[in-house]
């Protein structure tokens, strides 16, 4: 848990606690796995969109097994993911049945632990392309967790993706995953992408931006009139600067996406429908997320060492005992 | 007319020409009045969103009288405004009946000459507020032609406006016109507006931006989560810079508006319905635009001297002989 906001390596503590006895409508669950997301780091630093009252247990998402059920429709041994904040970095917790969703008991535990955030963010942003004819989706930070989900979900639907990455050496890996084109996120990459679009005779009406700054502005030069740019991250920590002609004469729209807001506002039916589709894709092998390493909860220092390592390749996860 | 792009005072010429004989479906009309709009200056400079083939006659909008009709439904003496580009700065022209709209023959000629652009721009941007509960609309450049129409149309509907102006001495005039609050477009004005919103317990979901730069960013600090900012001008000639948290965590949307695009895409029924409502408002005295001066076409040098004069108060118009 954390008692104050700050760098994870400094403020995380491993604490013994006992779960309250399970009340009517609630479940006592054992955490099976919970990843470290970039949002967790911000949440611990106190720089996320919301701040919890402290002390509190971090962990945005995770998968758990039901140990005791006081709610209809949930049996011991069922697996659940958390629709609300998971507080996933602990061995066990009590949760209202209304705040969880049952998932298959035979799925890959690590995949299910990473189901809530990245696949859903990708899926929901891609919804804007449903009404488009033969969508081509543009994104930066294409090697991120969300970026890789975007590539795979688009591919499963027969849509194309044009992907920008900071490290162009990743191109082969993303093409393997189903990317249609991968370019370096700089001026040379922009020019190469323009050529590709000409050759393919393709128009882009949806751009996903997780970087901001110049990377976000570069996207505008590849978009068709009337296109939408959705900002869901700010890895570059710089604002989106929109030259006026893109707004006025080229009718582009700029929106943001924050999964937490959607999860708060969506109906349970909407959430169930989306996550069931995503679980089906996982079961078919169409949606995979890279795993860097798996750690015991008590080894959080080692986990954060991997999380900040330059050679990290995929998610770092905690696994229950 | 102009033969090359450049400063209006340098490239405008007064030329004699004869109208082609009027073909089936067309009208020969005599221009009654046509204003100088900021868009005309850009059009002449070649810096507008579209560039005509030269030589060409400027004049975005205007009102004319039918001299000869070869089209059903139009009689000599009818008055029309131009849905397409008016080429209004000439004595007479031939126009397809499909490209004009009949207006009342007893209205104020100067008001009708300024009907197409500013009132329509204000009306269409305000459409986004129709679904809102007790709308409060925020705008900068509130003293502009569009800004004054926004104030009056909102007032006629019982909606409130919060207005920012560069010159705070204009406050009394805009309050007279129906503005609910007027502030100087700087940091002090922003703080005063925050207080006003608190006192009124009001939330703003629609902001209209004709300036860009810091003025556009200041608006964001007054908007409710989920609000939309519509950019329709760039008087400050600086881009809109959107800090990422407004996009991601506060769910704000950024769009542009360009009347030319709407006029190209809208159906004749939509256009007719809007302009009829606006003419009715004019007839009731609910929608007026300030006039600085009226000039003969041949006196374009004097007209442009007024257009660029520091003490200009309202539109400069050309009037037919």
mmCIF file of N, CA and C in Angstrom, chain A residues 48-49 225 231-234 238-244 247-258 261, chain B residues 48-49 225 231-234 238-244 247-258 261:
data_model
loop_
_atom_site.group_PDB
_atom_site.id
_atom_site.type_symbol
_atom_site.label_atom_id
_atom_site.label_comp_id
_atom_site.label_asym_id
_atom_site.label_seq_id
_atom_site.Cartn_x
_atom_site.Cartn_y
_atom_site.Cartn_z
ATOM 1 N N UNK A 48 -2.202 11.533 -11.175
ATOM 2 C CA UNK A 48 -3.245 10.984 -12.037
ATOM 3 C C UNK A 48 -4.477 11.903 -11.989
ATOM 4 N N UNK A 49 -5.456 11.622 -12.833
ATOM 5 C CA UNK A 49 -6.667 12.447 -12.910
ATOM 6 C C UNK A 49 -7.460 12.477 -11.599
ATOM 7 N N UNK A 225 -9.809 15.697 -44.398
ATOM 8 C CA UNK A 225 -10.729 16.706 -43.859
ATOM 9 C C UNK A 225 -11.836 16.001 -43.085
ATOM 10 N N UNK A 231 -6.975 11.956 -28.162
ATOM 11 C CA UNK A 231 -5.802 11.952 -27.291
ATOM 12 C C UNK A 231 -6.126 11.148 -26.035
ATOM 13 N N UNK A 232 -5.308 10.125 -25.764
ATOM 14 C CA UNK A 232 -5.559 9.313 -24.571
ATOM 15 C C UNK A 232 -4.335 9.226 -23.683
ATOM 16 N N UNK A 233 -3.250 9.843 -24.104
ATOM 17 C CA UNK A 233 -2.055 9.828 -23.280
ATOM 18 C C UNK A 233 -1.188 11.018 -23.631
ATOM 19 N N UNK A 234 -0.196 11.277 -22.811
ATOM 20 C CA UNK A 234 0.650 12.446 -23.001
ATOM 21 C C UNK A 234 2.077 12.078 -22.646
ATOM 22 N N UNK A 238 3.780 17.105 -23.467
ATOM 23 C CA UNK A 238 3.627 18.400 -24.123
ATOM 24 C C UNK A 238 2.213 18.496 -24.669
ATOM 25 N N UNK A 239 1.661 19.729 -24.706
ATOM 26 C CA UNK A 239 0.268 19.882 -25.143
ATOM 27 C C UNK A 239 0.087 19.622 -26.633
ATOM 28 N N UNK A 240 -1.172 19.435 -27.036
ATOM 29 C CA UNK A 240 -1.519 19.332 -28.455
ATOM 30 C C UNK A 240 -1.733 20.750 -28.973
ATOM 31 N N UNK A 241 -0.920 21.169 -29.934
ATOM 32 C CA UNK A 241 -1.049 22.512 -30.496
ATOM 33 C C UNK A 241 -1.658 22.391 -31.887
ATOM 34 N N UNK A 242 -2.832 22.965 -32.040
ATOM 35 C CA UNK A 242 -3.595 22.769 -33.268
ATOM 36 C C UNK A 242 -3.574 24.026 -34.119
ATOM 37 N N UNK A 243 -2.827 24.039 -35.225
ATOM 38 C CA UNK A 243 -2.892 25.191 -36.133
ATOM 39 C C UNK A 243 -4.350 25.412 -36.562
ATOM 40 N N UNK A 244 -4.765 26.692 -36.561
ATOM 41 C CA UNK A 244 -6.187 26.991 -36.755
ATOM 42 C C UNK A 244 -6.786 26.442 -38.037
ATOM 43 N N UNK A 247 -8.625 23.260 -37.769
ATOM 44 C CA UNK A 247 -9.947 23.349 -37.147
ATOM 45 C C UNK A 247 -10.955 23.978 -38.103
ATOM 46 N N UNK A 248 -10.599 25.122 -38.672
ATOM 47 C CA UNK A 248 -11.598 25.908 -39.400
ATOM 48 C C UNK A 248 -11.809 25.364 -40.811
ATOM 49 N N UNK A 249 -10.728 25.295 -41.586
ATOM 50 C CA UNK A 249 -10.897 24.953 -43.002
ATOM 51 C C UNK A 249 -10.936 23.450 -43.234
ATOM 52 N N UNK A 250 -10.313 22.658 -42.348
ATOM 53 C CA UNK A 250 -10.233 21.228 -42.602
ATOM 54 C C UNK A 250 -11.129 20.428 -41.671
ATOM 55 N N UNK A 251 -11.887 21.128 -40.834
ATOM 56 C CA UNK A 251 -12.992 20.514 -40.091
ATOM 57 C C UNK A 251 -12.554 19.328 -39.226
ATOM 58 N N UNK A 252 -11.338 19.387 -38.679
ATOM 59 C CA UNK A 252 -10.895 18.279 -37.830
ATOM 60 C C UNK A 252 -11.435 18.460 -36.414
ATOM 61 N N UNK A 253 -11.608 17.328 -35.739
ATOM 62 C CA UNK A 253 -12.141 17.343 -34.375
ATOM 63 C C UNK A 253 -11.106 16.759 -33.434
ATOM 64 N N UNK A 254 -11.051 17.290 -32.242
ATOM 65 C CA UNK A 254 -10.077 16.864 -31.251
ATOM 66 C C UNK A 254 -10.817 16.472 -29.990
ATOM 67 N N UNK A 255 -10.604 15.230 -29.588
ATOM 68 C CA UNK A 255 -11.290 14.722 -28.408
ATOM 69 C C UNK A 255 -10.283 14.020 -27.514
ATOM 70 N N UNK A 256 -10.713 13.693 -26.304
ATOM 71 C CA UNK A 256 -9.873 12.921 -25.419
ATOM 72 C C UNK A 256 -10.574 11.621 -25.060
ATOM 73 N N UNK A 257 -9.800 10.671 -24.534
ATOM 74 C CA UNK A 257 -10.424 9.452 -24.037
ATOM 75 C C UNK A 257 -9.784 9.055 -22.717
ATOM 76 N N UNK A 258 -10.625 8.762 -21.746
ATOM 77 C CA UNK A 258 -10.147 8.327 -20.432
ATOM 78 C C UNK A 258 -11.028 7.159 -20.013
ATOM 79 N N UNK A 261 -13.415 7.309 -16.957
ATOM 80 C CA UNK A 261 -14.690 8.001 -17.141
ATOM 81 C C UNK A 261 -15.713 7.061 -17.780
ATOM 82 N N UNK B 48 -7.138 32.949 -47.831
ATOM 83 C CA UNK B 48 -8.361 32.321 -47.334
ATOM 84 C C UNK B 48 -8.296 30.804 -47.589
ATOM 85 N N UNK B 49 -9.272 30.082 -47.055
ATOM 86 C CA UNK B 49 -9.299 28.625 -47.197
ATOM 87 C C UNK B 49 -9.372 28.152 -48.640
ATOM 88 N N UNK B 225 -16.565 20.014 -17.481
ATOM 89 C CA UNK B 225 -16.119 18.761 -18.095
ATOM 90 C C UNK B 225 -17.084 18.386 -19.218
ATOM 91 N N UNK B 231 -13.811 26.630 -32.764
ATOM 92 C CA UNK B 231 -12.946 27.689 -33.297
ATOM 93 C C UNK B 231 -13.441 28.069 -34.685
ATOM 94 N N UNK B 232 -13.732 29.359 -34.876
ATOM 95 C CA UNK B 232 -14.215 29.793 -36.191
ATOM 96 C C UNK B 232 -13.386 30.942 -36.741
ATOM 97 N N UNK B 233 -12.413 31.405 -35.979
ATOM 98 C CA UNK B 233 -11.562 32.478 -36.451
ATOM 99 C C UNK B 233 -10.238 32.423 -35.728
ATOM 100 N N UNK B 234 -9.272 33.179 -36.228
ATOM 101 C CA UNK B 234 -7.922 33.136 -35.663
ATOM 102 C C UNK B 234 -7.341 34.530 -35.679
ATOM 103 N N UNK B 238 -2.649 32.852 -33.784
ATOM 104 C CA UNK B 238 -1.855 31.883 -33.032
ATOM 105 C C UNK B 238 -2.671 30.620 -32.864
ATOM 106 N N UNK B 239 -2.006 29.448 -32.821
ATOM 107 C CA UNK B 239 -2.751 28.185 -32.749
ATOM 108 C C UNK B 239 -3.437 27.987 -31.393
ATOM 109 N N UNK B 240 -4.375 27.051 -31.354
ATOM 110 C CA UNK B 240 -5.015 26.643 -30.107
ATOM 111 C C UNK B 240 -4.134 25.565 -29.474
ATOM 112 N N UNK B 241 -3.603 25.846 -28.285
ATOM 113 C CA UNK B 241 -2.748 24.882 -27.601
ATOM 114 C C UNK B 241 -3.525 24.272 -26.448
ATOM 115 N N UNK B 242 -3.757 22.974 -26.533
ATOM 116 C CA UNK B 242 -4.646 22.318 -25.577
ATOM 117 C C UNK B 242 -3.849 21.476 -24.590
ATOM 118 N N UNK B 243 -3.722 21.924 -23.331
ATOM 119 C CA UNK B 243 -3.071 21.064 -22.336
ATOM 120 C C UNK B 243 -3.790 19.724 -22.270
ATOM 121 N N UNK B 244 -3.000 18.644 -22.204
ATOM 122 C CA UNK B 244 -3.577 17.303 -22.344
ATOM 123 C C UNK B 244 -4.666 16.966 -21.333
ATOM 124 N N UNK B 247 -8.164 17.402 -22.488
ATOM 125 C CA UNK B 247 -8.644 16.376 -23.414
ATOM 126 C C UNK B 247 -8.936 15.072 -22.683
ATOM 127 N N UNK B 248 -7.957 14.620 -21.890
ATOM 128 C CA UNK B 248 -8.066 13.263 -21.346
ATOM 129 C C UNK B 248 -8.982 13.223 -20.126
ATOM 130 N N UNK B 249 -8.651 14.021 -19.114
ATOM 131 C CA UNK B 249 -9.385 13.896 -17.847
ATOM 132 C C UNK B 249 -10.674 14.706 -17.834
ATOM 133 N N UNK B 250 -10.745 15.792 -18.632
ATOM 134 C CA UNK B 250 -11.916 16.665 -18.557
ATOM 135 C C UNK B 250 -12.793 16.538 -19.803
ATOM 136 N N UNK B 251 -12.434 15.645 -20.697
ATOM 137 C CA UNK B 251 -13.329 15.227 -21.781
ATOM 138 C C UNK B 251 -13.818 16.386 -22.650
ATOM 139 N N UNK B 252 -12.959 17.400 -22.854
ATOM 140 C CA UNK B 252 -13.391 18.511 -23.699
ATOM 141 C C UNK B 252 -13.181 18.162 -25.162
ATOM 142 N N UNK B 253 -14.004 18.768 -26.006
ATOM 143 C CA UNK B 253 -13.936 18.518 -27.450
ATOM 144 C C UNK B 253 -13.598 19.820 -28.159
ATOM 145 N N UNK B 254 -12.829 19.703 -29.227
ATOM 146 C CA UNK B 254 -12.379 20.865 -29.972
ATOM 147 C C UNK B 254 -12.767 20.667 -31.423
ATOM 148 N N UNK B 255 -13.543 21.628 -31.926
ATOM 149 C CA UNK B 255 -14.012 21.537 -33.303
ATOM 150 C C UNK B 255 -13.792 22.877 -33.989
ATOM 151 N N UNK B 256 -13.971 22.884 -35.289
ATOM 152 C CA UNK B 256 -13.897 24.125 -36.030
ATOM 153 C C UNK B 256 -15.224 24.380 -36.721
ATOM 154 N N UNK B 257 -15.429 25.624 -37.153
ATOM 155 C CA UNK B 257 -16.617 25.918 -37.949
ATOM 156 C C UNK B 257 -16.240 26.840 -39.090
ATOM 157 N N UNK B 258 -16.698 26.477 -40.286
ATOM 158 C CA UNK B 258 -16.447 27.278 -41.489
ATOM 159 C C UNK B 258 -17.749 27.313 -42.277
ATOM 160 N N UNK B 261 -18.115 25.736 -45.791
ATOM 161 C CA UNK B 261 -18.313 24.289 -45.857
ATOM 162 C C UNK B 261 -19.787 23.932 -45.632
#
